[in-house]
Amino acid sequence: MIFIFGYHPITKIEGPVEEHECPNCHNTKHWLLGKMTYYINVFFIPLIPTRTEHFKICPICKFKNEITREDFSMAKDFANLNKEAVHSDMTEQEYEKRLKQLHT
């Protein structure tokens, strides 16, 4: 019997967060909030998570700044709101209203 084991990361990008100048490529863009979880795979199916990295990433050159789990949790709702605003026809008034709800 043959078992195929592996170690594979799965990356999830939550959405854009604050605008920064990248120290690597010097572009000023809205960085993306993301999470990378490494799994042990059996037959290419991720089964056991072994570690998780939280980060902000430059959308141009993919330079990463690791952040803490607490910082990731605080920024996640903001990133999801920004992602929704980018992908839908959300008005500026609706965006401001939902942003105020996040801060309360």
XYZ file of N, CA and C in Angstrom:
312
model
N 0.846 -1.171 0.000
C 0.000 0.000 0.000
C 0.896 1.241 0.000
N 0.566 2.224 -0.817
C 1.359 3.445 -0.933
C 0.550 4.622 -0.374
N 1.206 5.406 0.506
C 0.606 6.630 1.027
C 1.430 7.796 0.526
N 0.765 8.826 0.059
C 1.460 10.029 -0.398
C 1.206 11.122 0.631
N 2.278 11.518 1.331
C 2.210 12.570 2.331
C 2.811 13.847 1.763
N 2.384 14.972 2.296
C 2.944 16.242 1.868
C 2.742 17.302 2.923
N 3.334 18.460 2.661
C 3.242 19.617 3.549
C 2.947 20.800 2.648
N 1.773 21.402 2.803
C 1.313 22.378 1.825
C 0.658 23.573 2.516
N 0.986 24.806 2.089
C 0.303 25.977 2.646
C -0.951 26.318 1.837
N -1.959 26.820 2.525
C -3.150 27.365 1.887
C -3.266 28.820 2.316
N -3.327 29.717 1.324
C -3.355 31.152 1.584
C -4.760 31.687 1.359
N -5.211 32.529 2.286
C -6.496 33.197 2.146
C -6.269 34.695 2.288
N -6.661 35.454 1.271
C -6.568 36.915 1.305
C -7.932 37.454 1.722
N -7.959 38.214 2.819
C -9.214 38.751 3.344
C -9.686 39.969 2.565
N -8.752 40.869 2.227
C -9.127 42.074 1.493
C -8.131 43.183 1.741
N -8.354 44.334 1.093
C -7.434 45.464 1.249
C -7.593 46.145 2.601
N -6.465 46.621 3.120
C -6.466 47.395 4.363
C -5.824 48.754 4.075
N -5.131 49.334 5.023
C -4.622 50.684 4.863
C -3.540 50.786 3.772
N -3.385 52.010 3.299
C -2.422 52.294 2.236
C -1.037 52.511 2.840
N -0.030 51.854 2.255
C 1.359 51.954 2.714
C 2.276 52.128 1.523
N 3.460 52.670 1.800
C 4.526 52.622 0.807
C 5.351 51.378 1.093
N 5.540 50.579 0.081
C 6.278 49.332 0.233
C 7.767 49.618 0.384
N 8.424 49.048 1.398
C 9.863 49.254 1.550
C 10.678 48.517 0.482
N 10.050 47.593 -0.221
C 10.755 46.823 -1.240
C 10.662 47.480 -2.621
N 9.439 47.771 -3.093
C 9.265 48.307 -4.452
C 8.930 49.796 -4.467
N 8.679 50.394 -3.308
C 8.403 51.821 -3.130
C 7.111 52.285 -3.801
N 6.195 51.382 -4.101
C 4.873 51.758 -4.593
C 3.961 52.021 -3.401
N 3.032 52.945 -3.570
C 2.066 53.235 -2.521
C 0.717 52.690 -2.965
N 0.279 51.626 -2.327
C -0.985 50.952 -2.639
C -1.646 50.489 -1.348
N -2.905 50.062 -1.443
C -3.579 49.448 -0.307
C -3.076 48.020 -0.179
N -2.459 47.724 0.960
C -1.929 46.385 1.202
C -3.081 45.433 1.485
N -2.833 44.146 1.266
C -3.841 43.116 1.472
C -3.588 42.372 2.779
N -4.657 42.051 3.473
C -4.582 41.283 4.711
C -4.747 39.812 4.367
N -3.854 38.977 4.883
C -3.919 37.568 4.532
C -3.513 36.647 5.658
N -3.804 35.369 5.427
C -3.487 34.320 6.390
C -3.025 33.094 5.611
N -1.912 32.503 6.036
C -1.400 31.292 5.400
C -1.325 30.195 6.450
N -2.030 29.095 6.185
C -2.047 27.954 7.098
C -1.366 26.782 6.415
N -0.410 26.175 7.110
C 0.326 25.024 6.589
C -0.341 23.742 7.075
N -0.536 22.803 6.154
C -1.212 21.550 6.446
C -0.336 20.357 6.094
N -0.527 19.276 6.850
C 0.009 17.979 6.456
C -1.064 17.340 5.584
N -0.658 16.896 4.380
C -1.589 16.321 3.411
C -1.406 14.822 3.308
N -2.499 14.137 3.058
C -2.478 12.722 2.699
C -3.285 12.609 1.403
N -2.656 12.092 0.367
C -3.271 12.007 -0.956
C -3.782 13.377 -1.413
N -2.996 14.410 -1.171
C -3.266 15.782 -1.595
C -4.492 16.406 -0.923
N -4.940 15.820 0.178
C -6.055 16.366 0.950
C -5.483 16.947 2.241
N -5.664 18.272 2.471
C -5.146 18.874 3.706
C -5.914 18.344 4.919
N -5.165 17.780 5.872
C -5.806 17.164 7.038
C -5.475 17.852 8.351
N -4.196 18.071 8.616
C -3.779 18.545 9.932
C -3.085 19.898 9.793
N -3.694 20.980 10.331
C -3.000 22.268 10.301
C -1.850 22.264 11.299
N -0.677 22.732 10.871
C 0.478 22.714 11.758
C 0.877 24.099 12.247
N 0.722 25.114 11.398
C 1.019 26.482 11.839
C 0.300 27.469 10.943
N 0.122 28.692 11.461
C -0.575 29.747 10.727
C 0.236 31.030 10.807
N 0.367 31.708 9.665
C 1.022 33.013 9.591
C -0.019 34.057 9.211
N -0.001 35.194 9.883
C -0.873 36.317 9.563
C 0.025 37.419 9.018
N -0.439 38.111 7.965
C 0.438 39.084 7.320
C -0.346 40.146 6.566
N 0.357 41.221 6.246
C -0.080 42.222 5.276
C 0.897 42.109 4.120
N 0.384 42.171 2.893
C 1.208 41.924 1.722
C 1.022 43.035 0.689
N 2.132 43.435 0.083
C 2.112 44.430 -0.988
C 1.480 43.784 -2.225
N 0.485 44.420 -2.839
C -0.159 43.814 -4.006
C 0.703 43.854 -5.274
N 1.757 44.645 -5.268
C 2.603 44.770 -6.456
C 3.713 43.718 -6.460
N 4.543 43.720 -5.417
C 5.732 42.848 -5.410
C 5.600 41.652 -4.466
N 4.482 41.568 -3.716
C 4.205 40.448 -2.788
C 5.130 40.425 -1.567
N 5.716 41.564 -1.201
C 6.515 41.684 0.014
C 5.577 41.571 1.212
N 5.929 40.722 2.200
C 5.054 40.467 3.347
C 5.616 41.066 4.629
N 4.713 41.592 5.443
C 5.002 41.970 6.824
C 4.133 41.096 7.707
N 4.762 40.273 8.544
C 3.982 39.430 9.450
C 3.399 40.289 10.566
N 2.182 39.937 10.983
C 1.508 40.638 12.071
C 1.026 39.594 13.087
N 0.603 40.058 14.245
C 0.135 39.150 15.279
C -1.297 38.706 14.994
N -1.717 37.651 15.635
C -3.084 37.144 15.483
C -4.092 38.193 15.942
N -3.766 38.941 17.007
C -4.673 39.971 17.510
C -4.832 41.097 16.494
N -3.731 41.537 15.877
C -3.811 42.576 14.846
C -4.616 42.090 13.644
N -4.436 40.819 13.295
C -5.194 40.244 12.188
C -6.689 40.246 12.503
N -7.055 39.851 13.716
C -8.465 39.807 14.107
C -9.106 41.184 14.067
N -8.365 42.201 14.511
C -8.902 43.562 14.507
C -9.068 44.093 13.080
N -8.175 43.739 12.179
C -8.217 44.259 10.810
C -9.100 43.445 9.874
N -9.508 42.261 10.276
C -10.258 41.362 9.390
C -11.600 41.948 8.960
N -12.377 42.498 9.894
C -13.675 43.072 9.548
C -13.521 44.273 8.612
N -12.513 45.095 8.859
C -12.235 46.251 8.001
C -11.864 45.795 6.591
N -11.038 44.758 6.495
C -10.633 44.229 5.188
C -11.824 43.650 4.437
N -12.704 42.957 5.148
C -13.896 42.401 4.500
C -14.831 43.496 4.001
N -14.969 44.572 4.762
C -15.774 45.714 4.325
C -15.170 46.343 3.079
N -13.861 46.531 3.064
C -13.195 47.110 1.891
C -13.347 46.208 0.667
N -13.224 44.904 0.883
C -13.376 43.956 -0.224
C -14.784 44.021 -0.806
N -15.775 44.103 0.077
C -17.157 44.208 -0.385
C -17.392 45.523 -1.125
N -16.800 46.617 -0.628
C -16.966 47.914 -1.278
C -16.338 47.924 -2.668
N -15.228 47.242 -2.834
C -14.555 47.188 -4.132
C -15.344 46.348 -5.131
N -15.913 45.233 -4.669
C -16.567 44.289 -5.579
C -18.063 44.541 -5.773
N -18.637 45.494 -5.065
C -20.059 45.805 -5.249
C -20.202 47.301 -5.510
N -21.411 47.708 -5.796
C -21.682 49.133 -6.053
C -22.120 49.828 -4.766
N -21.270 49.766 -3.746
C -21.578 50.379 -2.456
C -21.351 51.884 -2.554
N -22.328 52.650 -2.106
C -22.178 54.102 -2.117
C -21.243 54.539 -0.999
N -20.757 55.750 -1.124
C -19.849 56.270 -0.095
C -20.568 56.435 1.243
N -21.857 56.822 1.205
C -22.638 56.964 2.432
C -22.821 55.612 3.119
N -23.093 54.565 2.329
C -23.241 53.222 2.902
C -21.925 52.740 3.505
N -20.812 53.026 2.811
C -19.490 52.638 3.324
C -19.210 53.320 4.659
N -19.463 54.625 4.728
C -19.234 55.378 5.972
C -20.115 54.854 7.102
N -21.357 54.526 6.793
C -22.281 53.995 7.796
C -21.765 52.662 8.351
N -21.351 51.775 7.468
C -20.858 50.460 7.906
C -19.519 50.570 8.616
N -18.697 51.556 8.225
C -17.418 51.780 8.903
C -17.660 52.251 10.334
N -18.648 53.101 10.546
C -18.985 53.537 11.905
C -19.482 52.378 12.752
N -20.226 51.453 12.148
C -20.705 50.280 12.876
C -19.559 49.387 13.334
N -18.489 49.347 12.539
C -17.324 48.544 12.927
C -16.622 49.132 14.158
N -16.629 50.447 14.261
C -15.911 51.096 15.365
C -16.716 51.127 16.655
N -17.973 50.724 16.611
C -18.771 50.722 17.842
C -18.925 49.343 18.398
